Each structure stands twice: as C-alpha cells, then as structure tokens.
Coordinates of C-alpha atoms in Angstrom, one line a residue:
X28 CA -2.0 21.2 -28.9
X29 CA -2.9 24.1 -27.0
X30 CA -1.5 25.1 -23.4
X31 CA -3.7 25.7 -20.4
X32 CA -3.1 26.8 -16.9
X33 CA -4.8 25.6 -13.8
X34 CA -4.4 26.1 -10.1
X35 CA -2.3 23.3 -8.4
X36 CA -4.4 20.9 -6.2
X37 CA -3.3 20.2 -2.8
X38 CA -2.0 16.8 -1.7
X39 CA -4.1 14.9 0.7
X40 CA -3.6 11.7 2.6
X41 CA -4.8 8.5 0.9
X42 CA -8.0 6.8 2.2
X43 CA -8.5 3.1 1.7
X44 CA -12.1 2.0 1.9
X45 CA -13.6 -1.5 2.1
X46 CA -16.0 -2.4 -0.8
X47 CA -18.3 -5.5 -1.3
X48 CA -18.8 -7.9 -4.2
X49 CA -22.3 -6.7 -4.8
X50 CA -21.0 -3.2 -5.8
X51 CA -18.8 -4.8 -8.5
X52 CA -21.8 -6.8 -9.8
X53 CA -23.9 -3.7 -10.0
X54 CA -21.3 -1.7 -11.8
X55 CA -20.8 -4.5 -14.4
X56 CA -24.6 -4.7 -14.7
X57 CA -25.0 -0.9 -15.4
X58 CA -22.1 -1.1 -17.9
X59 CA -23.6 -3.9 -19.9
X60 CA -27.0 -2.1 -20.0
X61 CA -25.2 1.2 -21.2
X62 CA -23.3 -0.9 -23.8
X63 CA -26.4 -2.6 -25.1
X64 CA -28.2 0.8 -25.3
X65 CA -25.3 2.4 -27.0
X66 CA -24.8 -0.3 -29.7
X67 CA -28.4 -0.7 -30.2
X68 CA -29.6 2.8 -30.6
X69 CA -26.7 4.8 -32.1
X70 CA -23.2 4.6 -33.6
X71 CA -20.8 7.4 -32.7
X72 CA -19.9 9.7 -35.6
X73 CA -16.8 8.5 -37.4
X74 CA -14.3 11.3 -38.2
X75 CA -12.8 11.6 -41.7
X76 CA -9.7 12.9 -43.0
X77 CA -7.4 10.1 -42.1
X78 CA -5.7 7.2 -44.2
X79 CA -5.6 3.7 -43.2
X80 CA -2.4 2.8 -41.4
X81 CA 0.2 0.9 -43.5
X82 CA 2.5 -1.8 -42.4
X83 CA 0.3 -2.8 -39.4
X84 CA -0.2 -6.6 -39.5
X85 CA -0.7 -9.0 -36.7
X86 CA 2.3 -11.0 -35.6
X87 CA 0.7 -13.5 -33.1
X88 CA -1.9 -13.7 -30.5
X89 CA -1.8 -15.0 -27.0
X90 CA -4.8 -17.1 -25.8
X91 CA -3.4 -18.8 -22.9
X92 CA -1.1 -21.9 -22.5
X93 CA -1.7 -25.6 -22.2
X94 CA -5.3 -26.1 -21.0
X95 CA -5.3 -22.6 -19.4
X96 CA -7.1 -19.8 -21.2
X97 CA -7.1 -15.9 -20.5
X98 CA -10.4 -14.5 -19.4
X99 CA -11.3 -10.9 -20.0
X100 CA -7.7 -9.5 -20.0
X101 CA -7.7 -5.7 -19.3
X102 CA -4.0 -4.8 -19.0
X103 CA -0.6 -5.6 -20.7
X104 CA 3.0 -4.5 -20.2
X105 CA 6.5 -5.5 -21.3
X106 CA 9.9 -5.5 -19.6
X107 CA 13.3 -4.5 -20.9
X108 CA 13.8 -8.0 -22.2
X109 CA 10.6 -7.9 -24.3
X110 CA 8.8 -10.3 -21.9
X111 CA 5.1 -9.7 -21.8
X112 CA 2.8 -9.4 -18.8
X113 CA -1.0 -9.7 -19.1
X114 CA -3.6 -8.9 -16.4
X115 CA -5.9 -12.0 -16.7
X116 CA -8.8 -10.1 -15.0
X117 CA -11.4 -12.6 -14.7
X118 CA -9.0 -15.3 -13.6
X119 CA -7.5 -13.0 -10.8
X120 CA -4.0 -13.4 -12.0
X121 CA -1.1 -11.9 -14.1
X122 CA 0.5 -14.2 -16.6
X123 CA 4.1 -13.7 -18.2
X124 CA 5.1 -14.8 -21.5
X125 CA 8.4 -14.3 -23.4
X126 CA 8.5 -12.2 -26.5
X127 CA 7.5 -15.1 -28.6
X128 CA 4.4 -15.9 -26.7
X129 CA 6.0 -18.8 -24.7
X130 CA 4.5 -19.3 -21.1
X131 CA 6.9 -18.2 -18.3
X132 CA 5.1 -18.0 -15.1
X133 CA 1.8 -16.9 -13.4
X134 CA 1.2 -14.6 -10.3
X135 CA -2.0 -15.4 -8.4
X136 CA -4.6 -18.0 -8.6
X137 CA -8.4 -18.3 -9.0
X138 CA -10.4 -19.5 -6.0
X139 CA -13.7 -21.3 -6.2
X140 CA -15.7 -18.2 -5.3
X141 CA -15.3 -14.5 -4.8
X142 CA -15.3 -14.8 -0.9
X143 CA -12.4 -17.1 -1.0
X144 CA -10.8 -15.0 -3.7
X145 CA -10.8 -12.0 -1.4
X146 CA -9.3 -14.2 1.4
X147 CA -6.8 -16.0 -0.5
X148 CA -6.1 -14.0 -3.6
X149 CA -4.0 -12.1 -3.3
X150 CA -5.0 -10.7 -6.5
X151 CA -8.7 -9.8 -7.2
X152 CA -9.7 -8.7 -10.6
X153 CA -6.4 -7.0 -11.7
X154 CA -6.9 -4.2 -14.1
X155 CA -3.5 -2.9 -14.7
X156 CA 0.1 -4.0 -14.8
X157 CA 3.4 -2.3 -15.2
X158 CA 7.1 -3.4 -14.9
X159 CA 9.9 -1.3 -13.5
X160 CA 13.4 -1.3 -14.9
X161 CA 14.7 -3.6 -12.1
X162 CA 11.9 -6.0 -13.1
X163 CA 9.5 -5.2 -10.2
X164 CA 5.9 -6.0 -11.3
X165 CA 3.1 -3.6 -10.2
X166 CA -0.5 -4.9 -10.3
X167 CA -3.7 -2.8 -9.7
X168 CA -6.6 -4.5 -7.8
X169 CA -9.5 -2.2 -7.7
X170 CA -11.5 -4.6 -5.5
X171 CA -8.9 -4.6 -2.9
X172 CA -8.2 -1.0 -3.2
X173 CA -4.4 -1.6 -3.6
X174 CA -1.5 -2.0 -5.8
X175 CA 0.5 -5.3 -5.4
X176 CA 4.3 -5.4 -6.0
X177 CA 6.1 -8.6 -7.0
X178 CA 9.8 -9.1 -8.0
X179 CA 11.0 -10.2 -11.4
X180 CA 10.4 -13.9 -10.5
X181 CA 6.8 -13.3 -9.4
X182 CA 7.4 -13.3 -5.5
X183 CA 5.5 -11.0 -3.6
X184 CA 7.0 -8.0 -2.1
X185 CA 4.5 -5.4 -0.8
X186 CA 0.8 -4.3 -1.0
X187 CA 0.2 -0.6 -1.2
X188 CA -3.1 1.1 -0.5
X189 CA -4.6 2.9 -3.4
X190 CA -8.3 3.9 -3.8
X191 CA -9.9 2.2 -6.7
X192 CA -6.8 1.9 -8.9
X193 CA -7.3 1.3 -12.8
X194 CA -4.5 1.7 -15.1
X195 CA -0.7 1.9 -14.4
X196 CA 2.4 3.1 -16.0
X197 CA 6.0 3.9 -15.0
X198 CA 7.9 7.0 -16.1
X199 CA 10.9 8.7 -14.6
X200 CA 11.2 6.5 -11.4
X201 CA 7.5 7.2 -10.7
X202 CA 4.6 4.9 -10.8
X203 CA 1.4 6.6 -12.1
X204 CA -2.0 5.3 -11.3
X205 CA -5.3 6.2 -12.7
X206 CA -8.5 6.1 -10.5
X207 CA -12.1 7.2 -11.3
X208 CA -11.2 10.8 -10.9
X209 CA -7.5 11.2 -9.7
X210 CA -3.9 10.5 -10.7
X211 CA -2.0 8.9 -7.9
X212 CA 1.9 9.2 -8.0
X213 CA 4.2 6.7 -6.2
X214 CA 7.9 6.3 -6.0
X215 CA 8.9 2.8 -7.1
X216 CA 9.3 1.7 -3.3
X217 CA 5.5 2.1 -3.2
X218 CA 5.3 5.4 -1.3
X219 CA 2.6 7.8 -2.3
X220 CA 4.2 11.3 -3.1
X221 CA 1.4 13.2 -4.9
X222 CA -2.1 12.9 -6.0
X223 CA -4.1 15.4 -8.2
X224 CA -7.1 15.7 -10.4
X225 CA -10.8 15.3 -9.6
X226 CA -13.9 13.7 -11.1
X227 CA -15.6 15.7 -13.8
X228 CA -15.4 17.0 -17.4
X229 CA -13.2 20.0 -17.2
X230 CA -9.5 20.1 -17.9
X231 CA -7.5 18.2 -15.2
X232 CA -10.7 16.3 -14.3
X233 CA -11.4 12.7 -15.3
X234 CA -14.1 10.1 -15.7
X235 CA -12.8 6.6 -15.3
X236 CA -9.5 6.9 -17.2
X237 CA -8.7 3.5 -18.4
X238 CA -5.2 4.2 -19.9
X239 CA -2.0 6.1 -19.1
X240 CA 1.5 6.3 -20.6
X241 CA 4.6 8.6 -20.0
X242 CA 6.8 9.9 -22.8
X243 CA 10.6 10.4 -22.7
X244 CA 10.2 13.9 -21.3
X245 CA 8.1 12.7 -18.4
X246 CA 4.9 14.1 -19.7
X247 CA 1.7 12.1 -18.9
X248 CA -0.8 11.0 -21.4
X249 CA -4.1 10.0 -19.9
X250 CA -6.9 8.2 -21.7
X251 CA -9.8 10.0 -20.1
X252 CA -12.3 7.3 -21.1
X253 CA -15.8 8.5 -20.3
X254 CA -14.8 12.2 -21.4
X255 CA -13.7 10.7 -24.8
X256 CA -10.5 12.6 -25.0
X257 CA -6.6 12.2 -24.2
X258 CA -5.2 14.7 -21.6
X259 CA -1.5 15.5 -21.4
X260 CA 0.3 16.9 -18.4
X261 CA 3.9 17.8 -17.7
X262 CA 5.9 16.4 -14.8
X263 CA 4.5 19.0 -12.3
X264 CA 0.9 17.8 -13.3
X265 CA 0.2 21.0 -15.2
X266 CA -2.0 20.4 -18.3
X267 CA 0.0 21.0 -21.6
X268 CA -2.5 19.7 -24.1
X269 CA -5.5 17.6 -25.0
X270 CA -7.0 15.5 -27.9
X271 CA -10.9 15.4 -28.1
X272 CA -13.7 17.1 -26.3
X273 CA -16.2 15.6 -24.0
X274 CA -19.3 15.0 -26.2
X275 CA -22.7 16.6 -25.5
X276 CA -24.3 13.3 -26.5
X277 CA -23.6 10.1 -28.3
X278 CA -24.0 11.6 -31.8
X279 CA -21.8 14.6 -31.2
X280 CA -19.9 15.2 -34.5
X281 CA -16.8 16.3 -32.6
X282 CA -16.5 12.9 -30.9
X283 CA -13.2 11.4 -31.8
X284 CA -13.4 8.0 -30.0
X285 CA -16.2 5.6 -29.3
X286 CA -14.8 4.4 -26.0
X287 CA -11.1 5.2 -25.7
X288 CA -9.5 2.7 -23.2
X289 CA -5.8 1.6 -23.1
X290 CA -3.0 3.9 -24.5
X291 CA 0.6 3.3 -25.4
X292 CA 3.5 4.9 -27.2
X293 CA 6.2 3.4 -29.5
X294 CA 9.9 4.3 -29.7
X295 CA 9.0 7.3 -32.2
X296 CA 6.4 8.5 -29.6
X297 CA 3.6 7.7 -31.8
X298 CA 0.6 7.3 -29.7
X299 CA -1.7 4.4 -30.1
X300 CA -5.3 4.3 -28.4
X301 CA -7.6 1.3 -28.1
X302 CA -11.3 2.1 -29.1
X303 CA -13.5 -0.5 -27.5
X304 CA -16.7 0.5 -29.2
X305 CA -15.1 0.7 -32.7
X306 CA -13.2 -2.4 -32.3
X307 CA -10.0 -0.5 -33.5
X308 CA -6.7 1.2 -32.6
X309 CA -6.2 4.9 -33.3
X310 CA -2.7 6.0 -34.2
X311 CA -1.6 9.6 -33.7
X312 CA 1.8 11.3 -34.1
X313 CA 3.3 13.2 -31.2
X314 CA 1.7 16.5 -32.1
X315 CA -1.9 14.7 -32.1
X316 CA -2.4 14.5 -35.8
X317 CA -4.2 11.2 -36.7
X318 CA -2.1 9.2 -38.9
X319 CA -4.3 6.0 -39.1
X320 CA -6.9 3.6 -37.6
X321 CA -6.6 -0.1 -37.9
X322 CA -8.5 -3.2 -36.7
X323 CA -12.2 -4.2 -37.1
X324 CA -14.9 -6.3 -35.1
X325 CA -14.3 -10.0 -35.3
X326 CA -12.5 -13.0 -34.0
X327 CA -9.8 -13.5 -36.5
X328 CA -6.1 -12.3 -36.2
X329 CA -5.7 -8.6 -36.4

C-alpha cells in the first residue's frame, strides 16, 4: 500500500439539522432505481488471480426469535463475551443474542407509523452499532441525526448529535463514525473531539462510506462505498494507504468491488469486506493482497 500526504483539515463545530421522512423515501426510491439499472444493464468486471477461501463455512444464522423476525438489518457488533448486537433497521431497534444465537434483549420498539416512531422511538432506522469495553452500546440513527448510547443491560444513557451517521467502530478509546462525507471522532463519553474528510472522490474524501474498522495500531480502515475502495488512515487521520480506485464507469476493469459495504477484521488482522452487488465477502491480508472471496446469491445458509 502506498503512502500519501495531505493537508490536515480544521475541526469545526458539529451542526445537527432536522430532516423529514419524505427525504428518506426519496433516497430509498433513487437507490432502488439505481440498483435496478445496475443489475439490469451491466455486471461489474470481476477480478481474477485469487483463489476461493478455504475453511469458510456457515456456523448458524439468526433470523429473529419467537414470532419476531429481523427486517433489513444493516449493522452488527460483538462484545468481549461474544454476545451479538444487530441493528434491526426496518424494525427500529437493536437486538442482542448470545454467542450461540439465543435471544438476550432488545433496545427500542416499532411504532405503528413513522411519525409516532420519531416521537416515541427513541431509535429510528438504526444503521450502525458498536460496543465498548465497558459494555456501553452505541447506535447510529441517521434519521435522528444522532448517536444513542445505552449501558450493557440496554438502559438509555445519552443521545449525542451527529449529522447523518452511518457506520460505527470503536478503537483506542475512541468512537469513529462515518457520515456521507466525513469521519467524526468521539470519546467514549460521547464528546466530539475531531472531524475530518469531505465528500468527493479524492484521497481523504468519501462517498457514503458504509463500513469502518480499527486495527490494533489504531489505524482506521474505511469502506468508501460509492468510491469502490478502502481507505486507510493513521491515528492522526493521515492517509497511509488504499485499496481500489474510484471507477470511471460501471464496466471499469479496475473495479475491485461491486458495492463494498460493511468491513471487519479478525484476530490475525485479515480484512473482510461485504460486497452487496456480488452477494459475497472479499478477504484480504493486512497488506491488501486478496486471499479469497466467498458467498453467492441465494437464500440458503452461507
């Protein structure tokens, strides 16, 4: 991975603005139209040179519990005990299961309409979830322009303003939050301590990054979704590498991802990236070399 240098961006106060339900409807409609055109008219170029991942097999799936079912889940996190937390987006809640998939508790509830959801919530369309070492649960709600913080038992602690938050991760006692064009950095009390980046396609610019993860050194890996790349930054927010290049068009042969979304890292610091358009997960070593791709379109396990 190459090293780049850019000028530091100045920290500016956070601004929280009010949005309407109609805006979300329009965005969803535009996304569905683009998705239809994409899948109907073209298939992104598929890179060669990698071998299928070995030893990757599905263990179990979580669909819900009892008569309750997940609906359009967008984020997942685990805590130090292996408990699982799922941002159950369309149901306006976060659900926790143990490491075997048994139901533990739920945060939030679904109202009978969106107007009541905004009033009663308190969670509205959660997209990201992260769990701190002390068990505190952080949930992003783009529709509310906020991060909601709960304790380990699911009791509400605090709501923090954050403009259009998407994905969350915790690293080095910091909470990192992606937005359509910026990275917001908070301490674990919920105080904003830094923000950097802007919307665009150059280095240190973003287009709706839908995934973020921190490594053991405090470096930040950002899944820059609509730029079809992963960007890597050090603790000072300086860019230190990238994987992929913003494509010129949908058939650009340099295109590595169809639509890269969530990103995570295992204990050996291998990087895994969810590809929504290819219905697969890409696996890379720490240096950015592709070591496999697994998964396929369908409804069966794995």
